[in-house]
Amino acid sequence: KYASYLSVVAGAIALSAVIPAGIGAASAAPVVFEIAFNQTETHPQFKALQMFAEGLKARTNGEYTAEVFPNELLGAQKETVEMVQTGTIAMSVAAASLLESWNPDFSVFNLPYLFNSIEEQKKVLNNPEIVGDLYKSVSDQSVIVLGSFTAGARSVYLKDRFVKTPADLAGEKIRVMQSDTNVQMMKHMGGVGIAMGQGEVYTAIQTGVLDGGENNEIVYSSLKQVEVAPYYSYTRHLMIPDYLVMNVDLYNGLPDDIKTILTEELAKAFDFEFDAFAADAAKARAEAEKAGGKFSEDVDMAAFRAAVKPLVDSKLTNDVTKTIYQKIEALR
Ligand code: GCU
């Protein structure tokens, strides 16, 4: 199934590669932006990306559109982000952690307890005055960040018990996303961070490679991780965004009017997703509960916040990260 999908995609890619960007004739074959997505079709980011595809198609009279490939069909995020770099596909959703390896300044958005709510995050993440330069800074790595989705707040879950304080995580092997900040974060939180792609987590917990994970309620429920780690404790330690990244040559090659439409349609899609996330997370929690998941609010957040403070300080090392951090604080 995977191989046949790849050949379909390879066909689409070959097609989009030979079509010069900006063709004027409405009768020409449409330019299709392939978007890699690692979550299911029920995720609010999927709905937002579908909205974007429809808006783009309608406003360009079908000359441009997008096709979203959910469920890691094109590969895990780390791989699909590399496919964007090489121009094999046009776009991918990428957890913020992954961009840190290209430009360490991105670590500012990977810090624990940076935001207190989705509303706070919304004021910052697509605000060009705060993120404009940062999002363009990775064009030397062949990508541009087009904008950001929320991924809610992440909390820790274990296979056999709740967590209240950092001491409760001692010796527990917890999956984290693939970045230095995330691995260090789990160490400060008291556990042992093991970096891997999201799709491997279920089996890793089931086979004892991991004792648990940390994620938002939507991933916890939709990827069925609740079945193998039913104790979800609201540490709410991380509100890390998901970026939409695009191949920079492809982006730069677009005519200006198409760039404008793309930006406007994406802005609508990002807004929609920020507004939809909380309700979808609540629904996901209810579904996880039906599947046997148990949720605890009995968490000493102040203790976790204090435990990760040295990490926050150690990552704000230059003017770029310090300035962004100060702007976030000013908006609170
Ligand atoms: C979040 C995020 C994803 C990411 C995932 C992960 O759910 O939305 O983009 O892949 O976490 O834990 O890897």
Tab-separated table of C-alpha atoms and ligand atoms in Angstrom:
chain	number	residue	atom	x	y	z
A	1	LYS	CA	0.000	0.000	0.000
A	2	TYR	CA	2.826	2.294	0.952
A	3	ALA	CA	4.732	1.580	-2.260
A	4	SER	CA	1.714	2.249	-4.439
A	5	TYR	CA	1.080	5.523	-2.668
A	6	LEU	CA	4.650	6.514	-3.251
A	7	SER	CA	4.366	5.872	-6.946
A	8	VAL	CA	1.195	7.973	-7.097
A	9	VAL	CA	3.040	10.698	-5.276
A	10	ALA	CA	6.109	10.333	-7.459
A	11	GLY	CA	3.831	10.818	-10.474
A	12	ALA	CA	2.291	13.919	-8.986
A	13	ILE	CA	5.709	15.267	-8.124
A	14	ALA	CA	7.095	14.649	-11.583
A	15	LEU	CA	4.087	16.498	-12.918
A	16	SER	CA	4.375	19.484	-10.636
A	17	ALA	CA	8.109	19.673	-11.230
A	18	VAL	CA	7.760	20.079	-14.985
A	19	ILE	CA	5.025	22.687	-14.820
A	20	PRO	CA	6.572	26.118	-14.660
A	21	ALA	CA	5.155	28.008	-11.720
A	22	GLY	CA	2.767	30.716	-12.723
A	23	ILE	CA	1.317	29.254	-15.877
A	24	GLY	CA	-1.506	31.473	-16.972
A	25	ALA	CA	-3.774	29.203	-18.998
A	26	ALA	CA	-6.658	27.917	-16.943
A	27	SER	CA	-6.725	24.802	-19.128
A	28	ALA	CA	-3.199	23.706	-18.118
A	29	ALA	CA	-2.821	20.854	-15.625
A	30	PRO	CA	-3.094	22.180	-12.096
A	31	VAL	CA	-0.075	22.566	-9.869
A	32	VAL	CA	-0.643	20.263	-6.921
A	33	PHE	CA	1.214	20.951	-3.684
A	34	GLU	CA	1.665	17.651	-1.850
A	35	ILE	CA	1.421	18.136	1.910
A	36	ALA	CA	2.729	15.433	4.244
A	37	PHE	CA	0.784	15.059	7.460
A	38	ASN	CA	1.458	12.598	10.259
A	39	GLN	CA	-1.924	12.617	12.018
A	40	THR	CA	-5.333	11.205	11.142
A	41	GLU	CA	-8.077	12.813	9.042
A	42	THR	CA	-9.974	13.739	12.216
A	43	HIS	CA	-7.231	16.116	13.409
A	44	PRO	CA	-8.122	19.840	13.225
A	45	GLN	CA	-4.921	20.478	11.258
A	46	PHE	CA	-6.168	18.099	8.563
A	47	LYS	CA	-9.474	19.957	8.344
A	48	ALA	CA	-7.607	23.273	8.170
A	49	LEU	CA	-5.334	22.042	5.387
A	50	GLN	CA	-8.339	20.784	3.409
A	51	MET	CA	-9.879	24.233	3.782
A	52	PHE	CA	-6.663	25.766	2.498
A	53	ALA	CA	-6.624	23.411	-0.521
A	54	GLU	CA	-10.204	24.303	-1.394
A	55	GLY	CA	-9.626	28.038	-0.977
A	56	LEU	CA	-6.495	27.949	-3.104
A	57	LYS	CA	-8.238	26.001	-5.839
A	58	ALA	CA	-11.286	28.268	-5.880
A	59	ARG	CA	-9.317	31.496	-5.963
A	60	THR	CA	-6.872	30.362	-8.679
A	61	ASN	CA	-9.616	28.886	-10.878
A	62	GLY	CA	-8.189	25.440	-10.319
A	63	GLU	CA	-4.646	26.319	-11.424
A	64	TYR	CA	-3.227	25.597	-7.968
A	65	THR	CA	-4.379	23.246	-5.319
A	66	ALA	CA	-3.024	21.029	-2.562
A	67	GLU	CA	-3.342	17.395	-1.596
A	68	VAL	CA	-2.929	16.337	2.005
A	69	PHE	CA	-1.476	12.869	2.743
A	70	PRO	CA	-2.431	11.985	6.354
A	71	ASN	CA	-1.405	9.098	8.640
A	72	GLU	CA	2.333	9.243	7.901
A	73	LEU	CA	1.575	7.905	4.409
A	74	LEU	CA	4.628	9.702	3.060
A	75	GLY	CA	6.757	8.848	6.098
A	76	ALA	CA	7.408	10.081	9.625
A	77	GLN	CA	7.742	13.845	10.096
A	78	LYS	CA	11.518	13.883	10.187
A	79	GLU	CA	11.665	12.163	6.790
A	80	THR	CA	8.906	14.235	5.200
A	81	VAL	CA	10.569	17.452	6.301
A	82	GLU	CA	13.718	16.252	4.533
A	83	MET	CA	11.594	15.494	1.447
A	84	VAL	CA	10.508	19.142	1.485
A	85	GLN	CA	14.142	20.226	1.677
A	86	THR	CA	15.064	18.201	-1.398
A	87	GLY	CA	11.934	19.338	-3.247
A	88	THR	CA	10.497	15.809	-3.461
A	89	ILE	CA	7.252	17.140	-1.992
A	90	ALA	CA	6.060	20.718	-1.576
A	91	MET	CA	5.068	20.960	2.085
A	92	SER	CA	4.971	19.139	5.405
A	93	VAL	CA	3.603	19.754	8.845
A	94	ALA	CA	6.551	19.672	11.218
A	95	ALA	CA	6.618	19.640	15.005
A	96	ALA	CA	8.623	22.650	16.119
A	97	SER	CA	11.320	20.434	17.663
A	98	LEU	CA	12.527	19.344	14.250
A	99	LEU	CA	13.532	22.827	13.100
A	100	GLU	CA	15.899	23.287	15.981
A	101	SER	CA	18.570	21.244	14.201
A	102	TRP	CA	18.567	23.727	11.306
A	103	ASN	CA	18.582	26.883	13.355
A	104	PRO	CA	19.050	26.605	17.147
A	105	ASP	CA	17.086	29.847	17.597
A	106	PHE	CA	13.927	27.831	16.985
A	107	SER	CA	14.477	26.260	20.398
A	108	VAL	CA	12.801	29.301	21.961
A	109	PHE	CA	9.418	27.877	20.887
A	110	ASN	CA	10.359	24.422	22.173
A	111	LEU	CA	10.727	25.548	25.769
A	112	PRO	CA	8.492	24.185	28.506
A	113	TYR	CA	5.926	26.451	30.163
A	114	LEU	CA	6.382	29.170	27.535
A	115	PHE	CA	2.660	29.752	27.020
A	116	ASN	CA	-0.274	29.404	29.391
A	117	SER	CA	-3.041	29.070	26.819
A	118	ILE	CA	-3.819	28.591	23.144
A	119	GLU	CA	-5.011	32.225	23.069
A	120	GLU	CA	-1.581	33.414	24.225
A	121	GLN	CA	0.117	31.225	21.643
A	122	LYS	CA	-2.175	32.530	18.899
A	123	LYS	CA	-1.075	36.109	19.521
A	124	VAL	CA	2.546	35.152	18.897
A	125	LEU	CA	3.017	32.335	16.440
A	126	ASN	CA	1.717	33.959	13.267
A	127	ASN	CA	2.652	37.505	14.209
A	128	PRO	CA	5.195	38.620	11.557
A	129	GLU	CA	6.635	41.218	13.883
A	130	ILE	CA	7.734	38.442	16.248
A	131	VAL	CA	8.362	35.432	14.004
A	132	GLY	CA	8.945	36.918	10.516
A	133	ASP	CA	12.738	36.770	10.484
A	134	LEU	CA	12.900	33.453	12.288
A	135	TYR	CA	10.529	31.771	9.834
A	136	LYS	CA	12.612	32.989	6.882
A	137	SER	CA	15.914	32.130	8.539
A	138	VAL	CA	15.919	28.539	7.308
A	139	SER	CA	15.850	29.388	3.601
A	140	ASP	CA	19.537	28.410	3.506
A	141	GLN	CA	18.249	24.919	4.391
A	142	SER	CA	15.886	25.060	1.399
A	143	VAL	CA	12.712	25.617	3.413
A	144	ILE	CA	10.496	28.444	4.529
A	145	VAL	CA	8.089	28.302	7.450
A	146	LEU	CA	4.731	29.450	6.109
A	147	GLY	CA	3.107	29.657	9.511
A	148	SER	CA	2.111	27.792	12.563
A	149	PHE	CA	-0.667	25.641	13.963
A	150	THR	CA	-1.302	25.025	17.626
A	151	ALA	CA	-0.807	21.526	18.992
A	152	GLY	CA	-2.385	22.339	22.347
A	153	ALA	CA	-0.665	21.467	25.599
A	154	ARG	CA	1.290	18.267	26.138
A	155	SER	CA	1.127	16.197	29.305
A	156	VAL	CA	2.799	13.014	30.521
A	157	TYR	CA	1.194	9.565	30.478
A	158	LEU	CA	2.429	6.311	31.946
A	159	LYS	CA	1.466	2.693	31.608
A	160	ASP	CA	0.822	2.013	35.288
A	161	ARG	CA	0.323	5.138	37.412
A	162	PHE	CA	-0.176	8.885	37.645
A	163	VAL	CA	2.578	11.433	38.085
A	164	LYS	CA	2.339	14.267	40.604
A	165	THR	CA	5.888	15.576	41.041
A	166	PRO	CA	9.187	15.299	39.155
A	167	ALA	CA	10.286	12.598	41.625
A	168	ASP	CA	7.491	10.381	40.280
A	169	LEU	CA	9.219	10.285	36.902
A	170	ALA	CA	12.495	8.901	38.247
A	171	GLY	CA	13.741	6.114	35.976
A	172	GLU	CA	10.669	6.294	33.712
A	173	LYS	CA	11.504	6.095	30.014
A	174	ILE	CA	9.333	8.643	28.260
A	175	ARG	CA	9.179	9.217	24.526
A	176	VAL	CA	10.013	12.782	23.484
A	177	MET	CA	10.242	14.501	20.100
A	178	GLN	CA	13.547	14.535	18.270
A	179	SER	CA	15.361	17.591	19.599
A	180	ASP	CA	18.000	18.365	22.172
A	181	THR	CA	15.618	20.671	24.042
A	182	ASN	CA	13.043	17.899	24.388
A	183	VAL	CA	15.537	15.280	25.589
A	184	GLN	CA	16.952	17.703	28.139
A	185	MET	CA	13.480	18.789	29.159
A	186	MET	CA	12.557	15.261	30.227
A	187	LYS	CA	15.769	14.979	32.225
A	188	HIS	CA	14.907	18.168	34.094
A	189	MET	CA	11.375	16.875	34.637
A	190	GLY	CA	12.842	13.846	36.398
A	191	GLY	CA	12.482	11.148	33.724
A	192	VAL	CA	14.536	9.686	30.895
A	193	GLY	CA	13.692	11.163	27.489
A	194	ILE	CA	13.889	8.801	24.541
A	195	ALA	CA	13.600	10.563	21.174
A	196	MET	CA	11.680	8.858	18.388
A	197	GLY	CA	9.006	9.500	15.765
A	198	GLN	CA	5.399	9.566	16.868
A	199	GLY	CA	4.327	6.501	14.877
A	200	GLU	CA	6.610	4.158	16.841
A	201	VAL	CA	5.361	5.082	20.301
A	202	TYR	CA	2.482	2.613	20.668
A	203	THR	CA	4.607	-0.461	20.003
A	204	ALA	CA	7.512	0.880	22.043
A	205	ILE	CA	5.282	1.200	25.124
A	206	GLN	CA	3.663	-2.158	24.457
A	207	THR	CA	7.027	-3.926	24.265
A	208	GLY	CA	8.501	-2.136	27.275
A	209	VAL	CA	11.042	-0.034	25.371
A	210	LEU	CA	9.147	2.935	26.857
A	211	ASP	CA	7.168	3.411	30.063
A	212	GLY	CA	5.084	6.207	28.605
A	213	GLY	CA	4.910	9.294	26.461
A	214	GLU	CA	3.881	12.935	26.479
A	215	ASN	CA	1.469	14.507	24.050
A	216	ASN	CA	-1.818	16.339	23.672
A	217	GLU	CA	-5.157	14.549	24.129
A	218	ILE	CA	-5.806	14.316	20.379
A	219	VAL	CA	-2.703	12.285	19.554
A	220	TYR	CA	-3.055	10.283	22.777
A	221	SER	CA	-6.546	9.207	21.766
A	222	SER	CA	-6.393	9.007	17.963
A	223	LEU	CA	-3.165	6.970	17.900
A	224	LYS	CA	-4.636	4.704	20.613
A	225	GLN	CA	-1.708	5.280	22.957
A	226	VAL	CA	-4.326	5.346	25.721
A	227	GLU	CA	-4.582	1.559	25.327
A	228	VAL	CA	-0.982	0.992	26.403
A	229	ALA	CA	-0.500	3.942	28.788
A	230	PRO	CA	-3.863	4.750	30.402
A	231	TYR	CA	-2.656	7.156	33.160
A	232	TYR	CA	-2.619	10.712	31.783
A	233	SER	CA	-1.425	13.373	34.258
A	234	TYR	CA	-1.979	17.037	33.375
A	235	THR	CA	1.590	18.361	33.601
A	236	ARG	CA	0.789	20.724	30.663
A	237	HIS	CA	4.517	21.251	30.379
A	238	LEU	CA	4.801	22.043	26.709
A	239	MET	CA	2.844	24.048	24.169
A	240	ILE	CA	4.939	23.471	21.116
A	241	PRO	CA	3.591	24.574	17.737
A	242	ASP	CA	3.473	22.665	14.483
A	243	TYR	CA	4.914	24.556	11.542
A	244	LEU	CA	3.853	24.265	7.939
A	245	VAL	CA	7.086	24.202	5.960
A	246	MET	CA	7.481	24.587	2.206
A	247	ASN	CA	10.334	24.118	-0.237
A	248	VAL	CA	11.783	27.599	-0.601
A	249	ASP	CA	12.560	27.434	-4.346
A	250	LEU	CA	9.022	26.363	-5.045
A	251	TYR	CA	7.733	29.217	-2.899
A	252	ASN	CA	10.044	31.815	-4.453
A	253	GLY	CA	9.056	30.662	-7.945
A	254	LEU	CA	5.375	31.455	-7.375
A	255	PRO	CA	3.945	34.562	-9.028
A	256	ASP	CA	3.211	37.357	-6.543
A	257	ASP	CA	-0.568	37.120	-6.879
A	258	ILE	CA	-0.441	33.390	-6.076
A	259	LYS	CA	1.831	34.054	-3.093
A	260	THR	CA	-0.760	36.517	-1.808
A	261	ILE	CA	-3.620	34.049	-2.214
A	262	LEU	CA	-1.560	31.308	-0.569
A	263	THR	CA	-0.745	33.528	2.400
A	264	GLU	CA	-4.343	34.690	2.838
A	265	GLU	CA	-5.829	31.203	2.571
A	266	LEU	CA	-3.267	29.848	5.009
A	267	ALA	CA	-4.001	32.626	7.489
A	268	LYS	CA	-7.660	31.516	7.466
A	269	ALA	CA	-6.648	27.882	7.904
A	270	PHE	CA	-4.327	28.637	10.852
A	271	ASP	CA	-7.010	30.739	12.558
A	272	PHE	CA	-9.596	28.019	12.083
A	273	GLU	CA	-7.289	25.421	13.629
A	274	PHE	CA	-6.375	27.570	16.653
A	275	ASP	CA	-10.091	28.096	17.297
A	276	ALA	CA	-11.061	24.443	16.770
A	277	PHE	CA	-8.317	22.798	18.813
A	278	ALA	CA	-9.696	23.065	22.362
A	279	ALA	CA	-13.082	21.542	21.503
A	280	ASP	CA	-11.421	18.717	19.564
A	281	ALA	CA	-9.059	18.056	22.476
A	282	ALA	CA	-12.040	17.817	24.848
A	283	LYS	CA	-13.730	15.343	22.491
A	284	ALA	CA	-10.508	13.331	22.296
A	285	ARG	CA	-10.330	13.190	26.080
A	286	ALA	CA	-13.894	11.854	26.257
A	287	GLU	CA	-13.039	9.195	23.687
A	288	ALA	CA	-9.872	8.244	25.560
A	289	GLU	CA	-11.925	7.871	28.737
A	290	LYS	CA	-14.276	5.507	26.960
A	291	ALA	CA	-11.225	3.484	25.933
A	292	GLY	CA	-10.135	3.157	29.569
A	293	GLY	CA	-7.991	6.274	29.939
A	294	LYS	CA	-7.807	8.010	33.319
A	295	PHE	CA	-6.966	11.693	33.683
A	296	SER	CA	-5.464	13.363	36.749
A	297	GLU	CA	-5.370	17.078	37.568
A	298	ASP	CA	-3.500	16.320	40.786
A	299	VAL	CA	-0.157	17.571	39.448
A	300	ASP	CA	2.316	19.905	41.145
A	301	MET	CA	2.845	22.179	38.152
A	302	ALA	CA	4.887	24.646	40.194
A	303	ALA	CA	7.385	21.877	40.955
A	304	PHE	CA	7.690	20.943	37.265
A	305	ARG	CA	8.011	24.614	36.308
A	306	ALA	CA	10.811	25.106	38.808
A	307	ALA	CA	12.540	21.922	37.644
A	308	VAL	CA	12.762	23.088	34.018
A	309	LYS	CA	13.735	26.707	34.758
A	310	PRO	CA	17.483	26.064	34.293
A	311	LEU	CA	16.767	24.632	30.845
A	312	VAL	CA	14.834	27.744	29.850
A	313	ASP	CA	17.702	29.957	31.004
A	314	SER	CA	20.294	27.853	29.212
A	315	LYS	CA	18.467	28.095	25.867
A	316	LEU	CA	18.023	31.879	25.848
A	317	THR	CA	21.584	32.529	24.875
A	318	ASN	CA	21.508	35.166	22.155
A	319	ASP	CA	19.668	38.334	21.152
A	320	VAL	CA	17.264	36.582	18.777
A	321	THR	CA	15.920	34.142	21.352
A	322	LYS	CA	15.991	36.670	24.191
A	323	THR	CA	14.074	39.240	22.132
A	324	ILE	CA	11.399	36.736	21.104
A	325	TYR	CA	11.069	35.568	24.699
A	326	GLN	CA	10.681	39.145	25.933
A	327	LYS	CA	8.041	39.893	23.315
A	328	ILE	CA	6.079	36.836	24.423
A	329	GLU	CA	6.281	37.940	28.048
A	330	ALA	CA	5.149	41.441	27.097
A	331	LEU	CA	2.057	40.063	25.357
A	332	ARG	CA	0.966	37.963	28.351
B	1	GCU	C1	2.026	16.678	18.275
B	1	GCU	C2	2.203	17.408	17.016
B	1	GCU	C3	2.804	16.610	15.933
B	1	GCU	C4	3.964	15.809	16.401
B	1	GCU	C5	3.629	15.060	17.595
B	1	GCU	C6	4.787	14.259	18.143
B	1	GCU	O1	0.890	15.960	18.225
B	1	GCU	O2	0.979	17.951	16.613
B	1	GCU	O3	3.203	17.406	14.878
B	1	GCU	O4	4.363	14.933	15.453
B	1	GCU	O5	3.100	15.842	18.576
B	1	GCU	O6	4.749	13.990	19.305
B	1	GCU	O7	5.686	13.898	17.402
